[in-house]
Amino acid sequence: MRTVVVGASSGLGRCIGIGLAQRGAQVALLARRRDRLERAAREAGGGTLAIACDVTDEASCRRAIGEAASAMDGFDALVYAPAIGPLARLVDTDAETWRRVFDTNVTGAARITAAALPHLAEVGGIAAFLSSVSASLTPPWPGLGAYIVSKAALDKLVDAWRVEHPDIGFTRLIVGDCAGGDGESQTGFNQGWEPELATELGSGWVARGLISGNLIEVEELVSVVDALLRHGASLSIPSITVAPRPHGKDER
C-alpha cells in the first residue's frame, strides 16, 4: 500500500505515518519542517520518504504530491492530518486568525486533495481526513470556536469531494482525545495557548463533560487507519468515529 501522509512531522500525523510504514506500507511523509520529517522517516524505516510541503501554498502542494507519486510510482491512499486550534473566545478571534485556521484546516485539505486526485482516481484509491468529535458529536467547546467551525467545514468538504468523485473512497475520521506518542509524536495542539485562559476554559470543558479524562492509545488509532486504508474498492466508508472508551467504576 503506497500512502501519502500529510502533516507527518509531529503529533498524530507523525504517529500515523510511522505506524503505517511499520505495518508494511510504503509511505511518503509530507510537512513543512524537513528536519523533523527526516527524523520521522528514519524512525519509520523501510525507505520512507520525507518531502517538504506547505499546505498553505498551492505550488508546494502540487510539487510535493508529484514528488511522492514519482518516487512511489503512484499512490493508493492519502491521509490529511494537519490542524491548528488557537485558544480564544469568538469575540477575541480576529479575521487574520480565522484566515490562518481555515488556510490549514480546510483550504489546505482542498489544495492537497486537488493535487492528489488524478493519482487516487487512477487506482480507485482512498482519502482520509482527520476530523474532531467537537465538530459533530459534542456541543461546541468554548474557546475553540475557530477550530470547531473549520473542522465542520472540513467534514462538508469531504462530503462534497465524495459526491463529485464517487470512484474514490473519501472518509472523515473523527478522532476523540488522543495525546499521540512520545517526543515529537506527542500532539502539540495546545502549543501557544495562554495558560490562564487555558485553565479557565479547561475547567468549563470538564464541568460540561466535554473531556472524559480517558485517552485513545495512539497505536490503536493507527491500527484503525491502517484497516481503513486497506479496505477494498467495493466499500464506501463515509465516516468513522474513534473515541476513548469510558472506564467503568469496577475496572481493575
Short mmCIF file of C-alpha atoms in Angstrom, two decimals:
data_model
loop_
_atom_site.label_atom_id
_atom_site.label_comp_id
_atom_site.label_asym_id
_atom_site.label_seq_id
_atom_site.Cartn_x
_atom_site.Cartn_y
_atom_site.Cartn_z
CA MET A 1 0.00 0.00 0.00
CA ARG A 2 1.51 3.30 -1.13
CA THR A 3 0.38 6.10 1.16
CA VAL A 4 0.92 9.84 1.41
CA VAL A 5 0.57 11.21 4.95
CA VAL A 6 0.29 15.00 5.18
CA GLY A 7 1.15 16.72 8.45
CA ALA A 8 3.59 13.99 9.41
CA SER A 9 6.31 15.93 11.22
CA SER A 10 4.62 15.86 14.62
CA GLY A 11 1.62 14.68 16.62
CA LEU A 12 -0.96 12.27 15.25
CA GLY A 13 0.21 12.71 11.66
CA ARG A 14 3.69 11.57 12.65
CA CYS A 15 2.30 8.63 14.61
CA ILE A 16 0.14 7.55 11.68
CA GLY A 17 2.91 7.89 9.11
CA ILE A 18 5.43 5.93 11.14
CA GLY A 19 2.84 3.38 12.22
CA LEU A 20 1.69 2.67 8.67
CA ALA A 21 5.28 2.22 7.50
CA GLN A 22 5.99 -0.17 10.36
CA ARG A 23 2.91 -2.15 9.30
CA GLY A 24 4.33 -2.66 5.82
CA ALA A 25 3.09 0.34 3.84
CA GLN A 26 5.29 2.37 1.53
CA VAL A 27 4.91 5.87 2.94
CA ALA A 28 5.70 9.42 1.91
CA LEU A 29 5.71 11.84 4.86
CA LEU A 30 4.78 15.44 3.98
CA ALA A 31 5.06 18.55 6.18
CA ARG A 32 6.81 21.91 6.39
CA ARG A 33 9.58 21.00 8.84
CA ARG A 34 12.10 18.91 6.89
CA ASP A 35 14.38 18.24 9.87
CA ARG A 36 11.52 16.65 11.80
CA LEU A 37 10.34 14.79 8.71
CA GLU A 38 13.75 13.25 8.20
CA ARG A 39 13.88 12.07 11.81
CA ALA A 40 10.39 10.57 11.42
CA ALA A 41 11.42 8.85 8.17
CA ARG A 42 14.45 7.29 9.85
CA GLU A 43 12.26 6.03 12.69
CA ALA A 44 9.73 4.62 10.22
CA GLY A 45 12.42 2.84 8.18
CA GLY A 46 11.71 0.85 5.06
CA GLY A 47 12.61 3.56 2.57
CA THR A 48 10.07 6.03 3.95
CA LEU A 49 10.18 9.33 2.08
CA ALA A 50 10.47 12.78 3.68
CA ILE A 51 9.08 15.52 1.41
CA ALA A 52 8.75 19.18 2.40
CA CYS A 53 5.27 20.59 1.82
CA ASP A 54 3.48 23.75 2.90
CA VAL A 55 -0.27 23.10 2.69
CA THR A 56 -0.96 26.84 2.59
CA ASP A 57 0.88 27.10 -0.75
CA GLU A 58 -0.69 25.56 -3.86
CA ALA A 59 2.58 25.21 -5.77
CA SER A 60 4.21 23.48 -2.81
CA CYS A 61 1.29 21.02 -2.57
CA ARG A 62 1.45 20.12 -6.25
CA ARG A 63 5.22 19.75 -6.22
CA ALA A 64 5.21 17.55 -3.08
CA ILE A 65 2.40 15.31 -4.34
CA GLY A 66 4.16 14.98 -7.70
CA GLU A 67 7.42 14.04 -5.99
CA ALA A 68 5.67 11.40 -3.86
CA ALA A 69 3.86 9.93 -6.87
CA SER A 70 7.07 9.82 -8.90
CA ALA A 71 9.07 8.16 -6.12
CA MET A 72 6.41 5.52 -5.36
CA ASP A 73 5.15 5.05 -8.92
CA GLY A 74 1.79 6.47 -7.88
CA PHE A 75 -0.04 6.00 -4.59
CA ASP A 76 -3.15 4.30 -3.24
CA ALA A 77 -4.09 6.40 -0.23
CA LEU A 78 -3.91 9.90 1.21
CA VAL A 79 -4.17 10.88 4.88
CA TYR A 80 -4.64 14.55 5.78
CA ALA A 81 -3.76 15.29 9.41
CA PRO A 82 -2.71 18.98 9.74
CA ALA A 83 -4.76 21.19 12.05
CA ILE A 84 -4.26 24.27 14.16
CA GLY A 85 -6.53 25.33 17.03
CA PRO A 86 -5.79 28.69 18.63
CA LEU A 87 -7.44 29.22 22.00
CA ALA A 88 -9.61 32.35 22.06
CA ARG A 89 -13.19 33.30 22.65
CA LEU A 90 -15.00 34.15 19.43
CA VAL A 91 -15.29 37.82 20.33
CA ASP A 92 -11.48 37.93 20.56
CA THR A 93 -10.85 35.98 17.32
CA ASP A 94 -9.76 38.41 14.62
CA ALA A 95 -10.04 38.00 10.85
CA GLU A 96 -6.38 37.03 10.49
CA THR A 97 -6.83 34.14 12.94
CA TRP A 98 -9.90 32.90 11.04
CA ARG A 99 -7.93 33.06 7.79
CA ARG A 100 -4.96 31.21 9.26
CA VAL A 101 -7.10 28.44 10.75
CA PHE A 102 -9.08 27.86 7.56
CA ASP A 103 -5.95 28.08 5.39
CA THR A 104 -4.50 25.00 7.11
CA ASN A 105 -7.55 23.07 8.30
CA VAL A 106 -9.80 23.43 5.25
CA THR A 107 -8.23 25.13 2.24
CA GLY A 108 -5.00 23.16 2.74
CA ALA A 109 -7.00 19.95 2.56
CA ALA A 110 -8.62 21.16 -0.67
CA ARG A 111 -5.22 22.03 -2.20
CA ILE A 112 -3.67 18.67 -1.34
CA THR A 113 -6.71 16.72 -2.49
CA ALA A 114 -6.86 18.52 -5.82
CA ALA A 115 -3.20 17.69 -6.41
CA ALA A 116 -3.65 14.05 -5.36
CA LEU A 117 -6.91 13.46 -7.22
CA PRO A 118 -5.51 12.18 -10.55
CA HIS A 119 -3.32 9.63 -8.75
CA LEU A 120 -6.14 8.43 -6.50
CA ALA A 121 -8.60 8.23 -9.40
CA GLU A 122 -6.17 6.07 -11.37
CA VAL A 123 -6.32 3.31 -8.77
CA GLY A 124 -9.71 3.94 -7.12
CA GLY A 125 -7.84 5.00 -4.01
CA ILE A 126 -8.79 6.26 -0.56
CA ALA A 127 -8.51 9.69 1.05
CA ALA A 128 -8.93 10.04 4.83
CA PHE A 129 -9.17 13.35 6.68
CA LEU A 130 -8.76 13.67 10.44
CA SER A 131 -11.72 15.47 11.99
CA SER A 132 -12.80 16.04 15.58
CA VAL A 133 -15.62 14.97 17.89
CA SER A 134 -16.00 18.66 18.72
CA ALA A 135 -17.21 19.40 15.18
CA SER A 136 -20.07 16.93 15.10
CA LEU A 137 -20.57 14.85 18.24
CA THR A 138 -20.30 17.25 21.17
CA PRO A 139 -21.54 20.76 21.88
CA PRO A 140 -19.04 23.48 20.89
CA TRP A 141 -16.08 23.86 23.23
CA PRO A 142 -15.82 27.48 24.44
CA GLY A 143 -12.52 28.95 23.29
CA LEU A 144 -12.07 26.63 20.32
CA GLY A 145 -14.72 28.17 18.09
CA ALA A 146 -12.49 28.83 15.07
CA TYR A 147 -11.07 25.30 15.16
CA ILE A 148 -14.51 23.68 15.55
CA VAL A 149 -16.06 25.70 12.73
CA SER A 150 -13.13 24.81 10.47
CA LYS A 151 -13.48 21.10 11.23
CA ALA A 152 -17.21 21.26 10.49
CA ALA A 153 -16.30 22.86 7.16
CA LEU A 154 -13.75 20.10 6.54
CA ASP A 155 -16.46 17.49 7.12
CA LYS A 156 -18.63 19.11 4.42
CA LEU A 157 -15.63 19.42 2.12
CA VAL A 158 -15.11 15.66 2.35
CA ASP A 159 -18.79 15.09 1.55
CA ALA A 160 -18.52 17.37 -1.48
CA TRP A 161 -15.42 15.61 -2.80
CA ARG A 162 -17.21 12.25 -2.42
CA VAL A 163 -20.23 13.42 -4.43
CA GLU A 164 -18.08 14.77 -7.26
CA HIS A 165 -15.67 11.79 -7.30
CA PRO A 166 -17.58 8.64 -6.26
CA ASP A 167 -14.79 6.44 -7.66
CA ILE A 168 -12.54 7.49 -4.76
CA GLY A 169 -13.18 6.47 -1.15
CA PHE A 170 -13.45 9.70 0.84
CA THR A 171 -13.64 9.19 4.61
CA ARG A 172 -13.73 11.56 7.53
CA LEU A 173 -12.01 10.04 10.55
CA ILE A 174 -13.49 11.62 13.67
CA VAL A 175 -10.97 11.38 16.50
CA GLY A 176 -11.58 11.91 20.21
CA ASP A 177 -8.99 12.70 22.87
CA CYS A 178 -5.59 11.28 21.95
CA ALA A 179 -2.25 12.60 23.17
CA GLY A 180 -0.22 10.99 20.39
CA GLY A 181 3.12 9.38 21.20
CA ASP A 182 6.36 10.45 22.84
CA GLY A 183 8.67 13.31 21.91
CA GLU A 184 7.87 14.79 18.53
CA SER A 185 4.99 12.33 18.17
CA GLN A 186 3.16 13.99 21.06
CA THR A 187 0.35 16.24 19.94
CA GLY A 188 1.27 19.92 20.02
CA PHE A 189 -2.30 21.10 19.61
CA ASN A 190 -2.20 23.28 22.73
CA GLN A 191 1.14 24.91 21.99
CA GLY A 192 0.89 28.67 22.25
CA TRP A 193 -2.22 28.65 24.42
CA GLU A 194 -2.27 31.32 27.12
CA PRO A 195 -2.02 29.35 30.41
CA GLU A 196 -4.53 31.38 32.43
CA LEU A 197 -7.17 31.21 29.70
CA ALA A 198 -6.50 27.50 29.17
CA THR A 199 -7.02 26.82 32.88
CA GLU A 200 -10.22 28.86 32.98
CA LEU A 201 -11.75 27.32 29.86
CA GLY A 202 -10.45 23.84 30.62
CA SER A 203 -12.35 23.82 33.90
CA GLY A 204 -15.50 24.61 31.96
CA TRP A 205 -14.84 21.78 29.50
CA VAL A 206 -14.57 19.33 32.38
CA ALA A 207 -17.71 20.70 34.06
CA ARG A 208 -19.65 20.30 30.81
CA GLY A 209 -18.47 16.72 30.40
CA LEU A 210 -16.62 17.53 27.17
CA ILE A 211 -13.45 15.90 28.48
CA SER A 212 -13.84 12.29 29.59
CA GLY A 213 -10.47 12.00 31.28
CA ASN A 214 -9.62 8.99 29.11
CA LEU A 215 -7.35 8.88 26.07
CA ILE A 216 -7.15 6.77 22.93
CA GLU A 217 -3.94 4.78 22.75
CA VAL A 218 -2.27 6.03 19.62
CA GLU A 219 -1.29 2.57 18.37
CA GLU A 220 -4.97 1.62 18.37
CA LEU A 221 -5.77 4.73 16.34
CA VAL A 222 -3.05 3.80 13.85
CA SER A 223 -4.49 0.29 13.56
CA VAL A 224 -7.88 1.76 12.66
CA VAL A 225 -6.29 3.97 9.98
CA ASP A 226 -4.35 1.00 8.60
CA ALA A 227 -7.51 -1.10 8.34
CA LEU A 228 -9.41 1.77 6.74
CA LEU A 229 -6.80 2.28 4.04
CA ARG A 230 -6.64 -1.44 3.23
CA HIS A 231 -10.37 -1.95 2.60
CA GLY A 232 -11.42 -2.92 -0.91
CA ALA A 233 -12.84 -0.70 -3.63
CA SER A 234 -16.32 -2.21 -3.19
CA LEU A 235 -16.73 -0.44 0.17
CA SER A 236 -17.70 3.15 0.87
CA ILE A 237 -16.92 4.31 4.40
CA PRO A 238 -18.08 7.92 4.65
CA SER A 239 -17.24 8.31 8.33
CA ILE A 240 -15.53 6.53 11.22
CA THR A 241 -15.51 7.70 14.83
CA VAL A 242 -12.70 6.72 17.18
CA ALA A 243 -13.24 7.80 20.78
CA PRO A 244 -11.85 6.72 24.14
CA ARG A 245 -13.88 4.07 25.91
CA PRO A 246 -15.29 5.27 29.27
CA HIS A 247 -13.81 3.49 32.24
CA GLY A 248 -16.34 1.66 34.42
CA LYS A 249 -16.34 2.01 38.17
CA ASP A 250 -15.38 -1.64 38.62
CA GLU A 251 -12.44 -1.58 36.24
CA ARG A 252 -9.36 -3.20 37.73
#
